[in-house]
PDB file of C-alpha atoms in Angstrom:
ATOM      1  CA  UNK E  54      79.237-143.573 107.149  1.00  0.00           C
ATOM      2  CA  UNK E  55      79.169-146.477 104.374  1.00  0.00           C
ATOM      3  CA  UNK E  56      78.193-144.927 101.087  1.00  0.00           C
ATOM      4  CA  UNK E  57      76.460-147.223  99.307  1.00  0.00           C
ATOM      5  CA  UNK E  58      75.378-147.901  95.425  1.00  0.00           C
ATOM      6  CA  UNK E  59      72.468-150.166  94.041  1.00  0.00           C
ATOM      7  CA  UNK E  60      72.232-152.138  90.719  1.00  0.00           C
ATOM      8  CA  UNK E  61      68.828-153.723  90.731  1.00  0.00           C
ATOM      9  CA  UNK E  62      66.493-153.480  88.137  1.00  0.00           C
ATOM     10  CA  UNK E  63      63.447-153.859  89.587  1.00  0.00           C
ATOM     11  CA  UNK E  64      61.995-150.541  90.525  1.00  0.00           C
ATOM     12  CA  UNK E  65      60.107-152.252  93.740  1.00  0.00           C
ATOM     13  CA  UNK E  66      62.455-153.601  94.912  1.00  0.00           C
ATOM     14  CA  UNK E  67      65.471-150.900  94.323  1.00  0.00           C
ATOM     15  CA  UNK E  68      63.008-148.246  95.454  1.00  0.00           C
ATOM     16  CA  UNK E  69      62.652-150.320  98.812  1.00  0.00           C
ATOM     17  CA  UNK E  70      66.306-150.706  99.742  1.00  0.00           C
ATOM     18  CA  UNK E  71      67.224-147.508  99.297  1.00  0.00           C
ATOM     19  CA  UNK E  72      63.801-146.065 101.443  1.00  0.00           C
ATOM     20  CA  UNK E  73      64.984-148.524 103.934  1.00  0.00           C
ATOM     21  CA  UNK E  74      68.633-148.196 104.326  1.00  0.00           C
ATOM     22  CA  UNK E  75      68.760-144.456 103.965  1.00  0.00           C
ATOM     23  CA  UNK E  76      66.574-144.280 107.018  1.00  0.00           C
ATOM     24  CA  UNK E  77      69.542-146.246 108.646  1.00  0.00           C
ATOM     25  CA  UNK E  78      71.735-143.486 111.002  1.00  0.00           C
ATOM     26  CA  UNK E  79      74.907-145.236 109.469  1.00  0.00           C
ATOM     27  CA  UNK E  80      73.564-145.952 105.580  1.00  0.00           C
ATOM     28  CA  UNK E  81      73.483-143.282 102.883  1.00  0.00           C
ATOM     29  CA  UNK E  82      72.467-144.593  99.613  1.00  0.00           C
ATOM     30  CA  UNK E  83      74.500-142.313  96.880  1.00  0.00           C
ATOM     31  CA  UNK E  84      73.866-143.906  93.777  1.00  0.00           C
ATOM     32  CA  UNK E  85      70.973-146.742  91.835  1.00  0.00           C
ATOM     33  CA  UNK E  86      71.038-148.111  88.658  1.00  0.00           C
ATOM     34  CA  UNK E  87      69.119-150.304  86.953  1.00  0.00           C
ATOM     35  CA  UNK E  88      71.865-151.962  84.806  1.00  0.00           C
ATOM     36  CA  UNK E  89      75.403-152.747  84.879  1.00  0.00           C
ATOM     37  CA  UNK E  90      75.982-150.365  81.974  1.00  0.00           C
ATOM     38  CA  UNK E  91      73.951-147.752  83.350  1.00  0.00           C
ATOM     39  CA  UNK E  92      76.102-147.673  86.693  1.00  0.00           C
ATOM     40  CA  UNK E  93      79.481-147.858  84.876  1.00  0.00           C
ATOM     41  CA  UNK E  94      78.702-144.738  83.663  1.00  0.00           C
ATOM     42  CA  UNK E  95      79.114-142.945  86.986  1.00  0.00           C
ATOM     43  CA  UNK E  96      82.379-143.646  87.356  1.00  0.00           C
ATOM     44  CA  UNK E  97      83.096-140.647  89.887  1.00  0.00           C
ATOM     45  CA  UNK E  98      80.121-141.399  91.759  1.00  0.00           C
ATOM     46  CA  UNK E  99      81.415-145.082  92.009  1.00  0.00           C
ATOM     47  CA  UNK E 100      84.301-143.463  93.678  1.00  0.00           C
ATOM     48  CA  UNK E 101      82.444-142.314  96.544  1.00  0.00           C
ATOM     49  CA  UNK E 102      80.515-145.123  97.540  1.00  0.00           C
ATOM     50  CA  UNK E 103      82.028-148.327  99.731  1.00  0.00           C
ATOM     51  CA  UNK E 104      79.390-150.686  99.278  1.00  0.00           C
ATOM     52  CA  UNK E 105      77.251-152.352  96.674  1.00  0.00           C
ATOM     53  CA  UNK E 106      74.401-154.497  96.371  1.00  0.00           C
ATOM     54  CA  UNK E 107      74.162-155.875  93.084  1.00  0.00           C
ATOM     55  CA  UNK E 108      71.878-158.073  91.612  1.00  0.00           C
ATOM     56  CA  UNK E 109      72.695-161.267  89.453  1.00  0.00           C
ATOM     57  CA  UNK E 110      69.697-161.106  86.710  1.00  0.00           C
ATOM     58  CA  UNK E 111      70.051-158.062  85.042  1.00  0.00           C
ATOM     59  CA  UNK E 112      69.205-156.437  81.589  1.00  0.00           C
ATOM     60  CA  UNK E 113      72.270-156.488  79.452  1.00  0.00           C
ATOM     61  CA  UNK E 114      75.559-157.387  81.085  1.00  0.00           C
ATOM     62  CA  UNK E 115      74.574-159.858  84.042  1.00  0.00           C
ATOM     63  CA  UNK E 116      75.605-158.866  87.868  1.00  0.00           C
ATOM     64  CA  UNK E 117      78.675-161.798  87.752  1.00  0.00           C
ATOM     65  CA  UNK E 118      79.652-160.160  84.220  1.00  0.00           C
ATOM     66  CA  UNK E 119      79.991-157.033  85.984  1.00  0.00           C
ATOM     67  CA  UNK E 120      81.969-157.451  88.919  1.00  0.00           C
ATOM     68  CA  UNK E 121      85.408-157.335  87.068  1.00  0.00           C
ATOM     69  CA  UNK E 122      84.947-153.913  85.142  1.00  0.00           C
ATOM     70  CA  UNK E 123      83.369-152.453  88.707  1.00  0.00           C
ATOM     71  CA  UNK E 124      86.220-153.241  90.439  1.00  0.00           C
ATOM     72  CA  UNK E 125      88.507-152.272  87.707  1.00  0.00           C
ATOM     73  CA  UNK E 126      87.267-148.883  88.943  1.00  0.00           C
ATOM     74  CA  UNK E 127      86.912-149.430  92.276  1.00  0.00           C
ATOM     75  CA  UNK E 128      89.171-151.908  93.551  1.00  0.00           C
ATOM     76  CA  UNK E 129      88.436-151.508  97.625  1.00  0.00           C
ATOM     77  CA  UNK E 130      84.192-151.442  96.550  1.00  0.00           C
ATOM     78  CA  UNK E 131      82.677-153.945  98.908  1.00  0.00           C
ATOM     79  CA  UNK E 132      80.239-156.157  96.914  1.00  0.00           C
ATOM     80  CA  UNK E 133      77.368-158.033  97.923  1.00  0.00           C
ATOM     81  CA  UNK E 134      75.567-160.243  95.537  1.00  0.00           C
ATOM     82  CA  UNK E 135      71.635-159.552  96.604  1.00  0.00           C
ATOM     83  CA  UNK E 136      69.983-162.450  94.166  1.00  0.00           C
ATOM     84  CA  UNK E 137      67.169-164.812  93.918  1.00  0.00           C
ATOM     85  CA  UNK E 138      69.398-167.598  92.757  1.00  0.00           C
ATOM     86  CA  UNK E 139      71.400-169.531  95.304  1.00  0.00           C
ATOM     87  CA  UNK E 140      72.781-172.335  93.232  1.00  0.00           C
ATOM     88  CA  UNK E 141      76.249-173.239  93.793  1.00  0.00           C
ATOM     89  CA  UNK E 142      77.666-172.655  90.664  1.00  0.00           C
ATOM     90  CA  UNK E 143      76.526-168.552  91.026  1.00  0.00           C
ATOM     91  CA  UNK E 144      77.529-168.397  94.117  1.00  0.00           C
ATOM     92  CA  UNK E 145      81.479-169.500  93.480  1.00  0.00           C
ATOM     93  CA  UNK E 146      81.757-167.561  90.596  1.00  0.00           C
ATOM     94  CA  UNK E 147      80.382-164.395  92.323  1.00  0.00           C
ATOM     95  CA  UNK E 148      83.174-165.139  94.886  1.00  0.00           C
ATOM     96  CA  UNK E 149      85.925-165.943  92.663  1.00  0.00           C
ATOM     97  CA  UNK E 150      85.309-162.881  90.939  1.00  0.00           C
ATOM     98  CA  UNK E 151      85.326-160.402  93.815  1.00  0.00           C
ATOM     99  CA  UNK E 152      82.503-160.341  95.582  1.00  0.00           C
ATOM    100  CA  UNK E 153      82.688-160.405  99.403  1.00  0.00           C
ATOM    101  CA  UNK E 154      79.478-161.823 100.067  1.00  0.00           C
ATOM    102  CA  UNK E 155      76.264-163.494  98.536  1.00  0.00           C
ATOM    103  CA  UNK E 156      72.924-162.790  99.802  1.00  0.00           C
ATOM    104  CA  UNK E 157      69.418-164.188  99.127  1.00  0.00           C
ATOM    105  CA  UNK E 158      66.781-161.614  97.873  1.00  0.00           C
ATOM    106  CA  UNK E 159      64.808-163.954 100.140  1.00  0.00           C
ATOM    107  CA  UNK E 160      66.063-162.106 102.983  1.00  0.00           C
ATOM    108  CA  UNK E 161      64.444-159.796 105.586  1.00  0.00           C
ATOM    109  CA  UNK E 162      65.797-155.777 105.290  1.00  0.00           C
ATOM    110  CA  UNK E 163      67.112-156.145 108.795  1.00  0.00           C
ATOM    111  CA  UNK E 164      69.272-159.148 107.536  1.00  0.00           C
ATOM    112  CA  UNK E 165      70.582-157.071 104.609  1.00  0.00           C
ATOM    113  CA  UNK E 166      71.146-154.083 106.653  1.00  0.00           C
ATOM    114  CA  UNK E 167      73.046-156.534 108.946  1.00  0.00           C
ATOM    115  CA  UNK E 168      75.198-157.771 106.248  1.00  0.00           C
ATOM    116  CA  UNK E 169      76.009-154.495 105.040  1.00  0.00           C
ATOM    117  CA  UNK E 170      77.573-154.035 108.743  1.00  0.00           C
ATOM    118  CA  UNK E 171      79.392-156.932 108.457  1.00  0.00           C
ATOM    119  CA  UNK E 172      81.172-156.268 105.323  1.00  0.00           C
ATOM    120  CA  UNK E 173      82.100-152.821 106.206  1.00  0.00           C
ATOM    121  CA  UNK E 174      83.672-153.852 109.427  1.00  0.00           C
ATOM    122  CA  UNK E 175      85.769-156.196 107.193  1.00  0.00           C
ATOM    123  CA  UNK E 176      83.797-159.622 107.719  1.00  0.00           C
ATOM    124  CA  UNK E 177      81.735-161.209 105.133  1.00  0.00           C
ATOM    125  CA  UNK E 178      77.939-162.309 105.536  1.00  0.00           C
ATOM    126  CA  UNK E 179      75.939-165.008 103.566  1.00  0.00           C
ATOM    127  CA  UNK E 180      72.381-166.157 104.082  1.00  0.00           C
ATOM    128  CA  UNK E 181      71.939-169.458 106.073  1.00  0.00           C
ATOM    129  CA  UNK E 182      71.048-171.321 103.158  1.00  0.00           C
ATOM    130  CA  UNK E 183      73.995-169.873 101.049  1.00  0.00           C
ATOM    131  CA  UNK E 184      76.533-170.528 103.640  1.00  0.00           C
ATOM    132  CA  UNK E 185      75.249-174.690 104.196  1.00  0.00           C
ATOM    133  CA  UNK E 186      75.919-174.420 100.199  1.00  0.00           C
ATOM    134  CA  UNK E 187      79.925-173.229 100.903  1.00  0.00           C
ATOM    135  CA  UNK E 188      80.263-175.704 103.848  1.00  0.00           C
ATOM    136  CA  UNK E 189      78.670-178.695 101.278  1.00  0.00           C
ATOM    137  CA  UNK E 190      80.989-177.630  98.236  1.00  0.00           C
ATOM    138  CA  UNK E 191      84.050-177.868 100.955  1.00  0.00           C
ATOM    139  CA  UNK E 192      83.269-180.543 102.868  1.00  0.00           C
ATOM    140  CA  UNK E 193      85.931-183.439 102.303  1.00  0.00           C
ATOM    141  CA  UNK E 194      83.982-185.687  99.262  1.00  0.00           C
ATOM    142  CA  UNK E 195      84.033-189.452  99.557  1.00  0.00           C
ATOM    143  CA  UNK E 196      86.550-191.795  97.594  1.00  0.00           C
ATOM    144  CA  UNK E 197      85.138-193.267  94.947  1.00  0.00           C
ATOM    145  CA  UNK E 198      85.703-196.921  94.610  1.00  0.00           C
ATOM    146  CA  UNK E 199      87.037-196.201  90.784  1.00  0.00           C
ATOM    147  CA  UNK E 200      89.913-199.403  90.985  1.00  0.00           C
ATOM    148  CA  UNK E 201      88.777-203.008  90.757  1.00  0.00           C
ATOM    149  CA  UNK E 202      90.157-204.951  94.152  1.00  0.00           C
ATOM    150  CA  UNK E 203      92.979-206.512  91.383  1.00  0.00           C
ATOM    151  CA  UNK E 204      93.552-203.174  90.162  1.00  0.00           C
ATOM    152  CA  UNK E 205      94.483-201.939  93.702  1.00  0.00           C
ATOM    153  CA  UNK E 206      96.485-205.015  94.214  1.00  0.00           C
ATOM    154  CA  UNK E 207      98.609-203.719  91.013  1.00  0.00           C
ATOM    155  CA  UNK E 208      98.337-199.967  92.487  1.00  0.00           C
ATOM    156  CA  UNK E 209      99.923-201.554  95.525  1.00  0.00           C
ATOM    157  CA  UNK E 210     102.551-203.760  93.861  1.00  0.00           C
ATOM    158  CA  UNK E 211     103.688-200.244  91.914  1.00  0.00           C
ATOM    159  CA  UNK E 212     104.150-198.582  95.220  1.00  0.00           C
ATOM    160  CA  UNK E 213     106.006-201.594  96.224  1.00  0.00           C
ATOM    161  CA  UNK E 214     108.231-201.130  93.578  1.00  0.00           C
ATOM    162  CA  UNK E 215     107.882-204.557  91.889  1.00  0.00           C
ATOM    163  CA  UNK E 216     108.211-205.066  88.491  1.00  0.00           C
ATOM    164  CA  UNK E 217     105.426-206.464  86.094  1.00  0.00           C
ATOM    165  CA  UNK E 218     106.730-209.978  86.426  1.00  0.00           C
ATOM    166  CA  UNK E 219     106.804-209.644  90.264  1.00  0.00           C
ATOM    167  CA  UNK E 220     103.068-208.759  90.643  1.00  0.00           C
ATOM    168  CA  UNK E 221     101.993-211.296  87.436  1.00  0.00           C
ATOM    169  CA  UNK E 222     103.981-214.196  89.915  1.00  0.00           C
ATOM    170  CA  UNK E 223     102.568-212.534  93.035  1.00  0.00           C
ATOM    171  CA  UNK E 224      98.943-212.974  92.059  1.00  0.00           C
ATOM    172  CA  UNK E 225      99.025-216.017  89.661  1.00  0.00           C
ATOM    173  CA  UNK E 226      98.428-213.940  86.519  1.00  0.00           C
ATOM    174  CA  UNK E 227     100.150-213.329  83.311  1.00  0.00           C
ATOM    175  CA  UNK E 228     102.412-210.438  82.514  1.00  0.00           C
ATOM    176  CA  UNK E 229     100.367-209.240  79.733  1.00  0.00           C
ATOM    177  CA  UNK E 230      97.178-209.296  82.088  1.00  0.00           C
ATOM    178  CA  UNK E 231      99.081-206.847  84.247  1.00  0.00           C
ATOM    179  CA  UNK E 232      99.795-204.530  81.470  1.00  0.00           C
ATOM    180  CA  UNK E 233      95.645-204.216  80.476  1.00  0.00           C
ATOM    181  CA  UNK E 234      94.967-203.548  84.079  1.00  0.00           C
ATOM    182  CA  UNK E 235      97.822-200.964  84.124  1.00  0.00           C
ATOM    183  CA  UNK E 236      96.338-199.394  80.962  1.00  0.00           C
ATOM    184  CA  UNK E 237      92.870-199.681  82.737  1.00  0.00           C
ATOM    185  CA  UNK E 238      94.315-197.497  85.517  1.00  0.00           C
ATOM    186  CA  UNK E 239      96.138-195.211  83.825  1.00  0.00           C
ATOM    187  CA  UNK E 240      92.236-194.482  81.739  1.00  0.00           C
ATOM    188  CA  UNK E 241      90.715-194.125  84.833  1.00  0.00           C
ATOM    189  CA  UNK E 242      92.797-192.143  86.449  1.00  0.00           C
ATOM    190  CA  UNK E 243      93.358-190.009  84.099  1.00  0.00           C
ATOM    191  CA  UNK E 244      97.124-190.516  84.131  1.00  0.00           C
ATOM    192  CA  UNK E 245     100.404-191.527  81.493  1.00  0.00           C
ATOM    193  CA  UNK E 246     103.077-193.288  83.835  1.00  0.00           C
ATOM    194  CA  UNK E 247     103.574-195.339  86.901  1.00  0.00           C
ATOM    195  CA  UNK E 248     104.737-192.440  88.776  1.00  0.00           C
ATOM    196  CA  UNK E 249     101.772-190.524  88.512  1.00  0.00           C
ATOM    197  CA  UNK E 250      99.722-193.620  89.922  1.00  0.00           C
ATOM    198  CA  UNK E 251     101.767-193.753  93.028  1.00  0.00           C
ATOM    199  CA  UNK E 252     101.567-190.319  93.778  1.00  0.00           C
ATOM    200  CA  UNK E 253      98.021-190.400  93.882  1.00  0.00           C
ATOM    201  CA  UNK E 254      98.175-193.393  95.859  1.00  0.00           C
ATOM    202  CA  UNK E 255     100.509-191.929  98.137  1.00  0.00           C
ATOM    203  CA  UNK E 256      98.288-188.691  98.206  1.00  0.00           C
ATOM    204  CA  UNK E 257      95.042-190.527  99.273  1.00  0.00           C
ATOM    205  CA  UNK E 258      93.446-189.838  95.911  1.00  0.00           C
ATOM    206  CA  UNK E 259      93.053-194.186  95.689  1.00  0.00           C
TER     207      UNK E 259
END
């Protein structure tokens, strides 16, 4: 059976999922709360449940806020974000802090109900639009162009192990022009010696 707790604090909509999942064969809804605080408060009935849907926007201490002292008392509780916001940012931090999936309040019951499943069997779930926003974050990024062509030549003549002199003679420039461009690179990359540079050039990150 997965026991399951709500934290949503609209009565509509709390009042909803729990008429529609208790009528599930598989679903008993043990506890609702309206608040974070309110539900920390049951702390045995926490105990008892498997599942949680828990809402982002909340009175008080916000659904992210919460997820840390819930699971300090639960540490197995499956949560599922159930919110109206899908921006990225939410959505990582939700994850980061321990919740196993992130659903849209967008979502039909039968989608929630199915995500519920999911979780309990020990898979995750995330609405279509949430999961193209995971894919996006981790998708490899393009390489900036942030080096100059002569400031790659330099990058290059580093990794090449020349000296300051050697690349200045290589390109036809002056020693001293080599040192701005080195301090140019080291500002833009964010860097404080020629070893750093090459392992990001040897990395890929140039």
């Amino acid at each position: 059976m997965i026991k399951i707790g709500i934290v949503e604090d609209e009565n509509s909509v709390r009042e909803n999922l729990q008429l529609f999942l208790n009528a599930q064969p598989n679903m008993e809804v043990v506890i609702t709360a309206a608040s974070v605080e309110d539900f920390l408060e049951m702390d045995e009935e926490i105990k008892e449940i498997n599942t949680l849907l828990l809402d982002i926007r909340l009175p008080g201490m916000s659904g992210l806020e919460g997820i840390r002292p819930i699971k300090n008392i639960s540490a197995d509780l499956n949560i599922l974000i159930l919110s109206a916001y899908d921006d990225s940012d939410r959505i990582f931090k939700a994850l980061c802090a321990g919740a196993v999936s992130y659903i849209s309040k967008r979502s039909e019951l039968s989608k929630i109900k199915e995500a519920i499943e999911a979780v309990h069997k020990g898979g995750a779930y995330m609405s279509p639009s949430i999961a193209r926003k995971v894919i996006t974050h981790f998708a490899p990024k393009p390489k900036t162009d942030l080096l100059t062509p002569r400031q790659s030549q330099i990058v290059q003549g580093l990794v090449d192990g020349l000296s300051y002199k050697l690349i200045a003679d290589k390109y036809l420039i002056s020693v001293e022009t080599v040192r701005d461009h080195i301090k140019k690179i080291y500002k833009k990359l964010h860097v404080n010696s020629k070893a750093e540079v090459i392992r990001k050039k040897m990395d890929g990150e140039i």
